[in-house]
Amino acid sequence: MIDDTVYLVHEALDAGQWVLFEGAQATFLDLDHGTYPFVTSSNPIAGGVCTGAGVGPRAIERIVGVVKAYTTRVGSGPFPTELFPGDAVGDMLVDRGQEYGTNTGRLRRPGWLDGVMLRHAVRLNTCTELAITKLDVLSPLAEIKVCVAYEGESGERYEHVPYHQSVLHKVRPVYETLPGCSATSRARRDSRTSPPRHAITSGSSRRSRARTSASSRSARHATRRSCGRERPEVRVLLVGGGGREHSLAWGLARSSEVDEVITAPGNRASPRSDAVSRST
């Protein structure tokens, strides 16, 4: 679909509608602030919205950082917390998390959550909040490691990402070990207390909810009137017909929280019945 997107976005903003921008790639693939030269050719950090979409900084109200409960990387580049092939935990992360490149199908390199890089990403993007995904992948583990600092060749401690690649390639991670999901679950069972229902939503639960969510307009309107008040109408515009957009459209079209999904021609996820979405 080809359109005057700057005009389209500003018309929506002027009408008081919510507009959602998504960074196409991760912070550390940013051309200027990533792990150069192992980067992409653009600026996927939050500041790139202003130049890429043609909106000013004051139009952006919330910046949600999306991070996995562990770290992955496709291809070459520094990776201080990497778990190398043959490591039991690393192999489990790949298997349970289905860690393969979306377009290339290449195996992603897995590792423990890198708090140093996460802290720097929050700073670069000025995140207002974080959404942590794939917690369920870690559920078999009794212990989880989180990198809280780096140690350089000479023993110096880094709590920020070193500027020079020559340093970053050689640092060693400093870990804190935390109780994992299986350990906390056992403790709760032993104390005869149940974990909060909202604590962790597993992938299977999400799929079940997607299958059972109502697709009719009436069900969606009932959801909008929940808690005694109307929520804003949620309309999503997806540009592109690749695998990523296909998956997004498929999931969004089946969500009771989304009223309409507008997809580009060629996106095979466009529903052919029960019109809660339309292809244009």
PDB file of C-alpha atoms in Angstrom:
ATOM      1  CA  MET A   1       0.000   0.000   0.000  1.00  0.00           C
ATOM      2  CA  ILE A   2       1.393   3.419  -0.965  1.00  0.00           C
ATOM      3  CA  ASP A   3       0.109   6.506   0.814  1.00  0.00           C
ATOM      4  CA  ASP A   4       1.181   9.869   2.191  1.00  0.00           C
ATOM      5  CA  THR A   5       2.094   8.412   5.573  1.00  0.00           C
ATOM      6  CA  VAL A   6       3.215  11.710   7.141  1.00  0.00           C
ATOM      7  CA  TYR A   7      -0.200  13.211   6.419  1.00  0.00           C
ATOM      8  CA  LEU A   8      -1.956  10.008   7.539  1.00  0.00           C
ATOM      9  CA  VAL A   9      -0.103   9.918  10.862  1.00  0.00           C
ATOM     10  CA  HIS A  10      -0.577  13.597  11.642  1.00  0.00           C
ATOM     11  CA  GLU A  11      -4.278  13.433  10.814  1.00  0.00           C
ATOM     12  CA  ALA A  12      -4.593  10.623  13.357  1.00  0.00           C
ATOM     13  CA  LEU A  13      -2.586  12.538  15.968  1.00  0.00           C
ATOM     14  CA  ASP A  14      -4.621  15.699  15.429  1.00  0.00           C
ATOM     15  CA  ALA A  15      -7.797  13.646  15.912  1.00  0.00           C
ATOM     16  CA  GLY A  16      -6.519  12.437  19.277  1.00  0.00           C
ATOM     17  CA  GLN A  17      -6.006   8.864  18.105  1.00  0.00           C
ATOM     18  CA  TRP A  18      -3.241   6.589  19.338  1.00  0.00           C
ATOM     19  CA  VAL A  19      -0.460   5.883  16.819  1.00  0.00           C
ATOM     20  CA  LEU A  20       1.923   2.972  17.412  1.00  0.00           C
ATOM     21  CA  PHE A  21       5.412   2.918  15.854  1.00  0.00           C
ATOM     22  CA  GLU A  22       7.541  -0.218  15.951  1.00  0.00           C
ATOM     23  CA  GLY A  23      11.311  -0.334  15.709  1.00  0.00           C
ATOM     24  CA  ALA A  24      12.112  -2.777  12.930  1.00  0.00           C
ATOM     25  CA  GLN A  25      15.262  -4.085  14.609  1.00  0.00           C
ATOM     26  CA  ALA A  26      17.009  -4.050  17.958  1.00  0.00           C
ATOM     27  CA  THR A  27      18.757  -1.115  19.624  1.00  0.00           C
ATOM     28  CA  PHE A  28      22.248  -2.509  19.192  1.00  0.00           C
ATOM     29  CA  LEU A  29      21.771  -2.879  15.454  1.00  0.00           C
ATOM     30  CA  ASP A  30      21.390   0.913  15.243  1.00  0.00           C
ATOM     31  CA  LEU A  31      23.775   2.420  12.703  1.00  0.00           C
ATOM     32  CA  ASP A  32      25.063   5.113  15.086  1.00  0.00           C
ATOM     33  CA  HIS A  33      24.584   3.605  18.547  1.00  0.00           C
ATOM     34  CA  GLY A  34      24.840  -0.126  17.882  1.00  0.00           C
ATOM     35  CA  THR A  35      27.772  -2.545  17.914  1.00  0.00           C
ATOM     36  CA  TYR A  36      29.300  -1.145  14.720  1.00  0.00           C
ATOM     37  CA  PRO A  37      30.150  -2.584  12.202  1.00  0.00           C
ATOM     38  CA  PHE A  38      27.718  -5.387  13.111  1.00  0.00           C
ATOM     39  CA  VAL A  39      24.683  -3.158  12.561  1.00  0.00           C
ATOM     40  CA  THR A  40      21.905  -2.380  10.111  1.00  0.00           C
ATOM     41  CA  SER A  41      21.718   0.605   7.759  1.00  0.00           C
ATOM     42  CA  SER A  42      19.200   2.707   9.703  1.00  0.00           C
ATOM     43  CA  ASN A  43      18.233   3.955  13.168  1.00  0.00           C
ATOM     44  CA  PRO A  44      15.738   1.595  14.865  1.00  0.00           C
ATOM     45  CA  ILE A  45      16.058   3.355  18.242  1.00  0.00           C
ATOM     46  CA  ALA A  46      13.137   5.466  19.465  1.00  0.00           C
ATOM     47  CA  GLY A  47      14.674   8.676  18.126  1.00  0.00           C
ATOM     48  CA  GLY A  48      14.458   7.224  14.618  1.00  0.00           C
ATOM     49  CA  VAL A  49      10.670   7.628  14.756  1.00  0.00           C
ATOM     50  CA  CYS A  50      11.055  11.383  14.380  1.00  0.00           C
ATOM     51  CA  THR A  51      13.108  11.261  11.196  1.00  0.00           C
ATOM     52  CA  GLY A  52      11.585   8.082   9.788  1.00  0.00           C
ATOM     53  CA  ALA A  53       7.897   8.862  10.329  1.00  0.00           C
ATOM     54  CA  GLY A  54       8.047  12.637  10.232  1.00  0.00           C
ATOM     55  CA  VAL A  55       6.744  13.353  13.720  1.00  0.00           C
ATOM     56  CA  GLY A  56       8.292  15.666  16.297  1.00  0.00           C
ATOM     57  CA  PRO A  57       9.691  14.485  19.663  1.00  0.00           C
ATOM     58  CA  ARG A  58       6.837  16.099  21.613  1.00  0.00           C
ATOM     59  CA  ALA A  59       4.299  13.891  19.832  1.00  0.00           C
ATOM     60  CA  ILE A  60       5.768  10.785  21.476  1.00  0.00           C
ATOM     61  CA  GLU A  61       4.194  10.083  24.872  1.00  0.00           C
ATOM     62  CA  ARG A  62       5.241   6.512  25.686  1.00  0.00           C
ATOM     63  CA  ILE A  63       8.264   4.445  24.703  1.00  0.00           C
ATOM     64  CA  VAL A  64       7.860   0.752  25.458  1.00  0.00           C
ATOM     65  CA  GLY A  65      11.063  -1.256  25.390  1.00  0.00           C
ATOM     66  CA  VAL A  66      10.505  -4.888  24.388  1.00  0.00           C
ATOM     67  CA  VAL A  67      13.130  -7.303  25.699  1.00  0.00           C
ATOM     68  CA  LYS A  68      13.375 -11.055  25.973  1.00  0.00           C
ATOM     69  CA  ALA A  69      14.035 -12.664  29.344  1.00  0.00           C
ATOM     70  CA  TYR A  70      17.335 -13.778  27.806  1.00  0.00           C
ATOM     71  CA  THR A  71      19.526 -12.444  24.991  1.00  0.00           C
ATOM     72  CA  THR A  72      19.897 -13.563  21.375  1.00  0.00           C
ATOM     73  CA  ARG A  73      21.810 -12.389  18.346  1.00  0.00           C
ATOM     74  CA  VAL A  74      21.813 -13.415  14.675  1.00  0.00           C
ATOM     75  CA  GLY A  75      25.128 -13.379  12.858  1.00  0.00           C
ATOM     76  CA  SER A  76      28.452 -11.950  13.975  1.00  0.00           C
ATOM     77  CA  GLY A  77      29.165  -9.333  16.604  1.00  0.00           C
ATOM     78  CA  PRO A  78      30.149  -9.022  20.272  1.00  0.00           C
ATOM     79  CA  PHE A  79      28.030 -11.046  22.687  1.00  0.00           C
ATOM     80  CA  PRO A  80      29.433 -11.077  26.261  1.00  0.00           C
ATOM     81  CA  THR A  81      26.766 -13.405  27.731  1.00  0.00           C
ATOM     82  CA  GLU A  82      26.728 -15.896  24.860  1.00  0.00           C
ATOM     83  CA  LEU A  83      26.118 -19.580  25.628  1.00  0.00           C
ATOM     84  CA  PHE A  84      28.016 -21.481  22.961  1.00  0.00           C
ATOM     85  CA  PRO A  85      26.793 -24.506  20.973  1.00  0.00           C
ATOM     86  CA  GLY A  86      26.681 -27.581  23.168  1.00  0.00           C
ATOM     87  CA  ASP A  87      25.787 -25.642  26.315  1.00  0.00           C
ATOM     88  CA  ALA A  88      22.686 -27.302  27.778  1.00  0.00           C
ATOM     89  CA  VAL A  89      20.965 -24.043  28.735  1.00  0.00           C
ATOM     90  CA  GLY A  90      21.801 -22.382  25.419  1.00  0.00           C
ATOM     91  CA  ASP A  91      20.453 -25.338  23.456  1.00  0.00           C
ATOM     92  CA  MET A  92      17.272 -25.270  25.551  1.00  0.00           C
ATOM     93  CA  LEU A  93      16.758 -21.544  24.875  1.00  0.00           C
ATOM     94  CA  VAL A  94      17.017 -22.135  21.126  1.00  0.00           C
ATOM     95  CA  ASP A  95      14.700 -25.134  21.232  1.00  0.00           C
ATOM     96  CA  ARG A  96      11.998 -23.763  23.543  1.00  0.00           C
ATOM     97  CA  GLY A  97      12.216 -20.219  22.204  1.00  0.00           C
ATOM     98  CA  GLN A  98      12.335 -21.260  18.530  1.00  0.00           C
ATOM     99  CA  GLU A  99      15.280 -18.952  18.048  1.00  0.00           C
ATOM    100  CA  TYR A 100      15.696 -18.795  14.294  1.00  0.00           C
ATOM    101  CA  GLY A 101      15.929 -15.683  12.126  1.00  0.00           C
ATOM    102  CA  THR A 102      12.512 -14.495  10.889  1.00  0.00           C
ATOM    103  CA  ASN A 103      13.608 -13.966   7.290  1.00  0.00           C
ATOM    104  CA  THR A 104      16.826 -15.968   6.982  1.00  0.00           C
ATOM    105  CA  GLY A 105      15.946 -18.934   9.184  1.00  0.00           C
ATOM    106  CA  ARG A 106      19.454 -18.771  10.639  1.00  0.00           C
ATOM    107  CA  LEU A 107      20.028 -20.131  14.127  1.00  0.00           C
ATOM    108  CA  ARG A 108      20.169 -17.308  16.673  1.00  0.00           C
ATOM    109  CA  ARG A 109      23.018 -17.207  19.176  1.00  0.00           C
ATOM    110  CA  PRO A 110      21.555 -17.508  22.720  1.00  0.00           C
ATOM    111  CA  GLY A 111      22.777 -16.141  26.032  1.00  0.00           C
ATOM    112  CA  TRP A 112      21.795 -14.963  29.488  1.00  0.00           C
ATOM    113  CA  LEU A 113      20.028 -11.623  29.920  1.00  0.00           C
ATOM    114  CA  ASP A 114      22.592  -8.816  29.602  1.00  0.00           C
ATOM    115  CA  GLY A 115      21.634  -6.131  32.110  1.00  0.00           C
ATOM    116  CA  VAL A 116      24.479  -3.862  31.001  1.00  0.00           C
ATOM    117  CA  MET A 117      23.207  -3.669  27.442  1.00  0.00           C
ATOM    118  CA  LEU A 118      19.612  -3.467  28.648  1.00  0.00           C
ATOM    119  CA  ARG A 119      20.459  -0.518  30.897  1.00  0.00           C
ATOM    120  CA  HIS A 120      22.144   1.253  27.982  1.00  0.00           C
ATOM    121  CA  ALA A 121      19.213   0.506  25.660  1.00  0.00           C
ATOM    122  CA  VAL A 122      16.791   2.032  28.181  1.00  0.00           C
ATOM    123  CA  ARG A 123      19.009   5.114  28.319  1.00  0.00           C
ATOM    124  CA  LEU A 124      19.299   5.454  24.529  1.00  0.00           C
ATOM    125  CA  ASN A 125      15.545   5.074  24.010  1.00  0.00           C
ATOM    126  CA  THR A 126      14.397   6.859  27.210  1.00  0.00           C
ATOM    127  CA  CYS A 127      11.962   3.986  27.785  1.00  0.00           C
ATOM    128  CA  THR A 128       8.935   4.735  29.917  1.00  0.00           C
ATOM    129  CA  GLU A 129       8.389   1.027  30.539  1.00  0.00           C
ATOM    130  CA  LEU A 130       9.678  -2.431  29.639  1.00  0.00           C
ATOM    131  CA  ALA A 131       7.741  -5.418  28.295  1.00  0.00           C
ATOM    132  CA  ILE A 132       9.612  -8.645  29.091  1.00  0.00           C
ATOM    133  CA  THR A 133       8.791 -11.520  26.758  1.00  0.00           C
ATOM    134  CA  LYS A 134       9.470 -15.265  26.679  1.00  0.00           C
ATOM    135  CA  LEU A 135       9.592 -15.716  30.434  1.00  0.00           C
ATOM    136  CA  ASP A 136       7.978 -19.108  29.858  1.00  0.00           C
ATOM    137  CA  VAL A 137      11.073 -20.280  27.960  1.00  0.00           C
ATOM    138  CA  LEU A 138      13.029 -20.120  31.229  1.00  0.00           C
ATOM    139  CA  SER A 139      10.426 -22.063  33.226  1.00  0.00           C
ATOM    140  CA  PRO A 140      12.425 -25.351  33.464  1.00  0.00           C
ATOM    141  CA  LEU A 141      15.401 -23.598  35.093  1.00  0.00           C
ATOM    142  CA  ALA A 142      15.945 -23.703  38.858  1.00  0.00           C
ATOM    143  CA  GLU A 143      18.436 -20.814  38.587  1.00  0.00           C
ATOM    144  CA  ILE A 144      18.711 -17.898  36.184  1.00  0.00           C
ATOM    145  CA  LYS A 145      21.779 -15.753  35.590  1.00  0.00           C
ATOM    146  CA  VAL A 146      21.666 -12.044  34.815  1.00  0.00           C
ATOM    147  CA  CYS A 147      24.731 -10.092  33.735  1.00  0.00           C
ATOM    148  CA  VAL A 148      25.048  -6.970  35.920  1.00  0.00           C
ATOM    149  CA  ALA A 149      28.510  -5.769  34.854  1.00  0.00           C
ATOM    150  CA  TYR A 150      31.526  -6.575  32.682  1.00  0.00           C
ATOM    151  CA  GLU A 151      35.078  -7.284  33.724  1.00  0.00           C
ATOM    152  CA  GLY A 152      37.836  -6.067  31.402  1.00  0.00           C
ATOM    153  CA  GLU A 153      41.138  -7.758  30.586  1.00  0.00           C
ATOM    154  CA  SER A 154      42.914  -5.872  33.376  1.00  0.00           C
ATOM    155  CA  GLY A 155      40.200  -6.524  35.935  1.00  0.00           C
ATOM    156  CA  GLU A 156      38.416  -3.166  35.549  1.00  0.00           C
ATOM    157  CA  ARG A 157      34.653  -3.238  36.085  1.00  0.00           C
ATOM    158  CA  TYR A 158      32.251  -1.790  33.517  1.00  0.00           C
ATOM    159  CA  GLU A 159      28.632  -1.083  34.425  1.00  0.00           C
ATOM    160  CA  HIS A 160      28.077   0.575  31.064  1.00  0.00           C
ATOM    161  CA  VAL A 161      28.710  -0.610  27.508  1.00  0.00           C
ATOM    162  CA  PRO A 162      32.354   0.183  26.613  1.00  0.00           C
ATOM    163  CA  TYR A 163      32.608   2.587  23.711  1.00  0.00           C
ATOM    164  CA  HIS A 164      35.476   0.782  21.964  1.00  0.00           C
ATOM    165  CA  GLN A 165      34.713  -2.469  20.194  1.00  0.00           C
ATOM    166  CA  SER A 166      38.179  -3.785  21.061  1.00  0.00           C
ATOM    167  CA  VAL A 167      37.168  -3.655  24.735  1.00  0.00           C
ATOM    168  CA  LEU A 168      33.626  -5.003  24.307  1.00  0.00           C
ATOM    169  CA  HIS A 169      34.848  -8.056  22.393  1.00  0.00           C
ATOM    170  CA  LYS A 170      37.096  -9.086  25.301  1.00  0.00           C
ATOM    171  CA  VAL A 171      35.029  -8.398  28.421  1.00  0.00           C
ATOM    172  CA  ARG A 172      33.773 -11.165  30.695  1.00  0.00           C
ATOM    173  CA  PRO A 173      30.260 -11.050  32.165  1.00  0.00           C
ATOM    174  CA  VAL A 174      29.723 -10.567  35.898  1.00  0.00           C
ATOM    175  CA  TYR A 175      26.617 -12.513  36.864  1.00  0.00           C
ATOM    176  CA  GLU A 176      24.074 -12.471  39.650  1.00  0.00           C
ATOM    177  CA  THR A 177      22.232 -15.765  40.117  1.00  0.00           C
ATOM    178  CA  LEU A 178      18.509 -15.618  40.822  1.00  0.00           C
ATOM    179  CA  PRO A 179      15.970 -18.353  41.623  1.00  0.00           C
ATOM    180  CA  GLY A 180      14.284 -19.576  38.460  1.00  0.00           C
ATOM    181  CA  CYS A 181      10.652 -20.275  37.715  1.00  0.00           C
ATOM    182  CA  SER A 182      10.847 -23.953  38.614  1.00  0.00           C
ATOM    183  CA  ALA A 183      12.438 -23.135  41.986  1.00  0.00           C
ATOM    184  CA  THR A 184       9.829 -20.533  42.892  1.00  0.00           C
ATOM    185  CA  SER A 185       7.031 -22.826  41.693  1.00  0.00           C
ATOM    186  CA  ARG A 186       8.284 -25.616  43.935  1.00  0.00           C
ATOM    187  CA  ALA A 187       8.525 -23.221  46.874  1.00  0.00           C
ATOM    188  CA  ARG A 188       4.951 -22.102  46.339  1.00  0.00           C
ATOM    189  CA  ARG A 189       3.721 -25.677  46.096  1.00  0.00           C
ATOM    190  CA  ASP A 190       5.623 -26.584  49.247  1.00  0.00           C
ATOM    191  CA  SER A 191       4.033 -23.695  51.134  1.00  0.00           C
ATOM    192  CA  ARG A 192       0.614 -24.629  49.670  1.00  0.00           C
ATOM    193  CA  THR A 193       0.218 -21.241  48.033  1.00  0.00           C
ATOM    194  CA  SER A 194      -0.622 -20.773  44.391  1.00  0.00           C
ATOM    195  CA  PRO A 195       1.315 -18.351  42.171  1.00  0.00           C
ATOM    196  CA  PRO A 196      -0.625 -15.277  41.038  1.00  0.00           C
ATOM    197  CA  ARG A 197      -2.599 -16.084  37.913  1.00  0.00           C
ATOM    198  CA  HIS A 198      -1.187 -12.987  36.222  1.00  0.00           C
ATOM    199  CA  ALA A 199       2.458 -13.644  37.109  1.00  0.00           C
ATOM    200  CA  ILE A 200       3.520 -15.503  33.968  1.00  0.00           C
ATOM    201  CA  THR A 201       1.485 -16.130  30.833  1.00  0.00           C
ATOM    202  CA  SER A 202       2.889 -19.114  28.982  1.00  0.00           C
ATOM    203  CA  GLY A 203       3.085 -19.360  25.233  1.00  0.00           C
ATOM    204  CA  SER A 204       0.483 -22.131  25.254  1.00  0.00           C
ATOM    205  CA  SER A 205      -1.871 -19.922  27.267  1.00  0.00           C
ATOM    206  CA  ARG A 206      -1.447 -17.119  24.781  1.00  0.00           C
ATOM    207  CA  ARG A 207      -2.233 -19.461  21.895  1.00  0.00           C
ATOM    208  CA  SER A 208      -5.259 -20.820  23.730  1.00  0.00           C
ATOM    209  CA  ARG A 209      -6.499 -17.301  24.402  1.00  0.00           C
ATOM    210  CA  ALA A 210      -5.991 -16.394  20.744  1.00  0.00           C
ATOM    211  CA  ARG A 211      -7.998 -19.426  19.645  1.00  0.00           C
ATOM    212  CA  THR A 212     -10.848 -18.787  22.039  1.00  0.00           C
ATOM    213  CA  SER A 213     -11.054 -14.987  21.687  1.00  0.00           C
ATOM    214  CA  ALA A 214     -14.282 -13.839  20.043  1.00  0.00           C
ATOM    215  CA  SER A 215     -13.983 -12.548  16.517  1.00  0.00           C
ATOM    216  CA  SER A 216     -17.357 -10.905  16.200  1.00  0.00           C
ATOM    217  CA  ARG A 217     -17.957  -7.178  16.400  1.00  0.00           C
ATOM    218  CA  SER A 218     -20.367  -7.574  19.303  1.00  0.00           C
ATOM    219  CA  ALA A 219     -17.793  -9.422  21.391  1.00  0.00           C
ATOM    220  CA  ARG A 220     -15.219  -6.736  20.697  1.00  0.00           C
ATOM    221  CA  HIS A 221     -17.622  -3.987  21.659  1.00  0.00           C
ATOM    222  CA  ALA A 222     -18.441  -5.837  24.874  1.00  0.00           C
ATOM    223  CA  THR A 223     -14.713  -5.928  25.635  1.00  0.00           C
ATOM    224  CA  ARG A 224     -14.464  -2.213  24.938  1.00  0.00           C
ATOM    225  CA  ARG A 225     -17.169  -1.557  27.528  1.00  0.00           C
ATOM    226  CA  SER A 226     -15.513  -3.691  30.197  1.00  0.00           C
ATOM    227  CA  CYS A 227     -14.822  -2.178  33.614  1.00  0.00           C
ATOM    228  CA  GLY A 228     -17.781   0.133  33.110  1.00  0.00           C
ATOM    229  CA  ARG A 229     -16.111   2.459  30.649  1.00  0.00           C
ATOM    230  CA  GLU A 230     -15.246   2.622  26.985  1.00  0.00           C
ATOM    231  CA  ARG A 231     -11.665   2.117  25.887  1.00  0.00           C
ATOM    232  CA  PRO A 232     -10.359   3.832  22.742  1.00  0.00           C
ATOM    233  CA  GLU A 233     -10.961   2.017  19.466  1.00  0.00           C
ATOM    234  CA  VAL A 234      -7.825   0.174  18.405  1.00  0.00           C
ATOM    235  CA  ARG A 235      -7.082   0.086  14.665  1.00  0.00           C
ATOM    236  CA  VAL A 236      -3.762  -1.311  13.420  1.00  0.00           C
ATOM    237  CA  LEU A 237      -2.217  -0.549  10.019  1.00  0.00           C
ATOM    238  CA  LEU A 238       0.369  -3.127   8.873  1.00  0.00           C
ATOM    239  CA  VAL A 239       2.526  -2.217   5.892  1.00  0.00           C
ATOM    240  CA  GLY A 240       4.291  -5.126   4.199  1.00  0.00           C
ATOM    241  CA  GLY A 241       3.494  -8.667   3.162  1.00  0.00           C
ATOM    242  CA  GLY A 242       6.434 -10.633   4.558  1.00  0.00           C
ATOM    243  CA  GLY A 243       6.524 -13.335   7.207  1.00  0.00           C
ATOM    244  CA  ARG A 244       6.793 -10.861  10.074  1.00  0.00           C
ATOM    245  CA  GLU A 245       3.751  -8.876   8.945  1.00  0.00           C
ATOM    246  CA  HIS A 246       1.844 -12.108   8.259  1.00  0.00           C
ATOM    247  CA  SER A 247       2.392 -13.317  11.824  1.00  0.00           C
ATOM    248  CA  LEU A 248       1.481  -9.949  13.308  1.00  0.00           C
ATOM    249  CA  ALA A 249      -1.705  -9.695  11.265  1.00  0.00           C
ATOM    250  CA  TRP A 250      -2.734 -13.247  12.166  1.00  0.00           C
ATOM    251  CA  GLY A 251      -2.339 -12.617  15.884  1.00  0.00           C
ATOM    252  CA  LEU A 252      -3.826  -9.127  15.962  1.00  0.00           C
ATOM    253  CA  ALA A 253      -6.893 -10.132  13.927  1.00  0.00           C
ATOM    254  CA  ARG A 254      -7.720 -12.719  16.568  1.00  0.00           C
ATOM    255  CA  SER A 255      -7.204 -10.449  19.566  1.00  0.00           C
ATOM    256  CA  SER A 256     -10.272  -9.210  21.416  1.00  0.00           C
ATOM    257  CA  GLU A 257      -8.340  -6.010  22.196  1.00  0.00           C
ATOM    258  CA  VAL A 258      -7.997  -4.974  18.526  1.00  0.00           C
ATOM    259  CA  ASP A 259     -11.004  -3.667  16.618  1.00  0.00           C
ATOM    260  CA  GLU A 260      -9.573  -3.544  13.097  1.00  0.00           C
ATOM    261  CA  VAL A 261      -6.423  -4.667  11.325  1.00  0.00           C
ATOM    262  CA  ILE A 262      -5.696  -3.037   7.969  1.00  0.00           C
ATOM    263  CA  THR A 263      -3.165  -4.981   5.911  1.00  0.00           C
ATOM    264  CA  ALA A 264      -1.332  -4.394   2.674  1.00  0.00           C
ATOM    265  CA  PRO A 265      -2.226  -6.385  -0.467  1.00  0.00           C
ATOM    266  CA  GLY A 266      -0.542  -9.767  -0.453  1.00  0.00           C
ATOM    267  CA  ASN A 267      -0.618 -10.300   3.302  1.00  0.00           C
ATOM    268  CA  ARG A 268      -2.006 -13.819   3.519  1.00  0.00           C
ATOM    269  CA  ALA A 269      -3.180 -13.359   7.095  1.00  0.00           C
ATOM    270  CA  SER A 270      -6.045 -11.112   5.999  1.00  0.00           C
ATOM    271  CA  PRO A 271      -9.232 -12.870   7.145  1.00  0.00           C
ATOM    272  CA  ARG A 272     -11.709 -13.865   4.467  1.00  0.00           C
ATOM    273  CA  SER A 273     -14.734 -14.019   6.731  1.00  0.00           C
ATOM    274  CA  ASP A 274     -16.112 -12.627   9.971  1.00  0.00           C
ATOM    275  CA  ALA A 275     -14.780  -9.235   9.028  1.00  0.00           C
ATOM    276  CA  VAL A 276     -12.946  -7.825  11.984  1.00  0.00           C
ATOM    277  CA  SER A 277     -10.154  -6.788   9.649  1.00  0.00           C
ATOM    278  CA  ARG A 278      -9.920  -5.746   6.055  1.00  0.00           C
ATOM    279  CA  SER A 279      -7.270  -5.767   3.362  1.00  0.00           C
ATOM    280  CA  THR A 280      -6.756  -2.594   1.414  1.00  0.00           C
TER     281      THR A 280
END
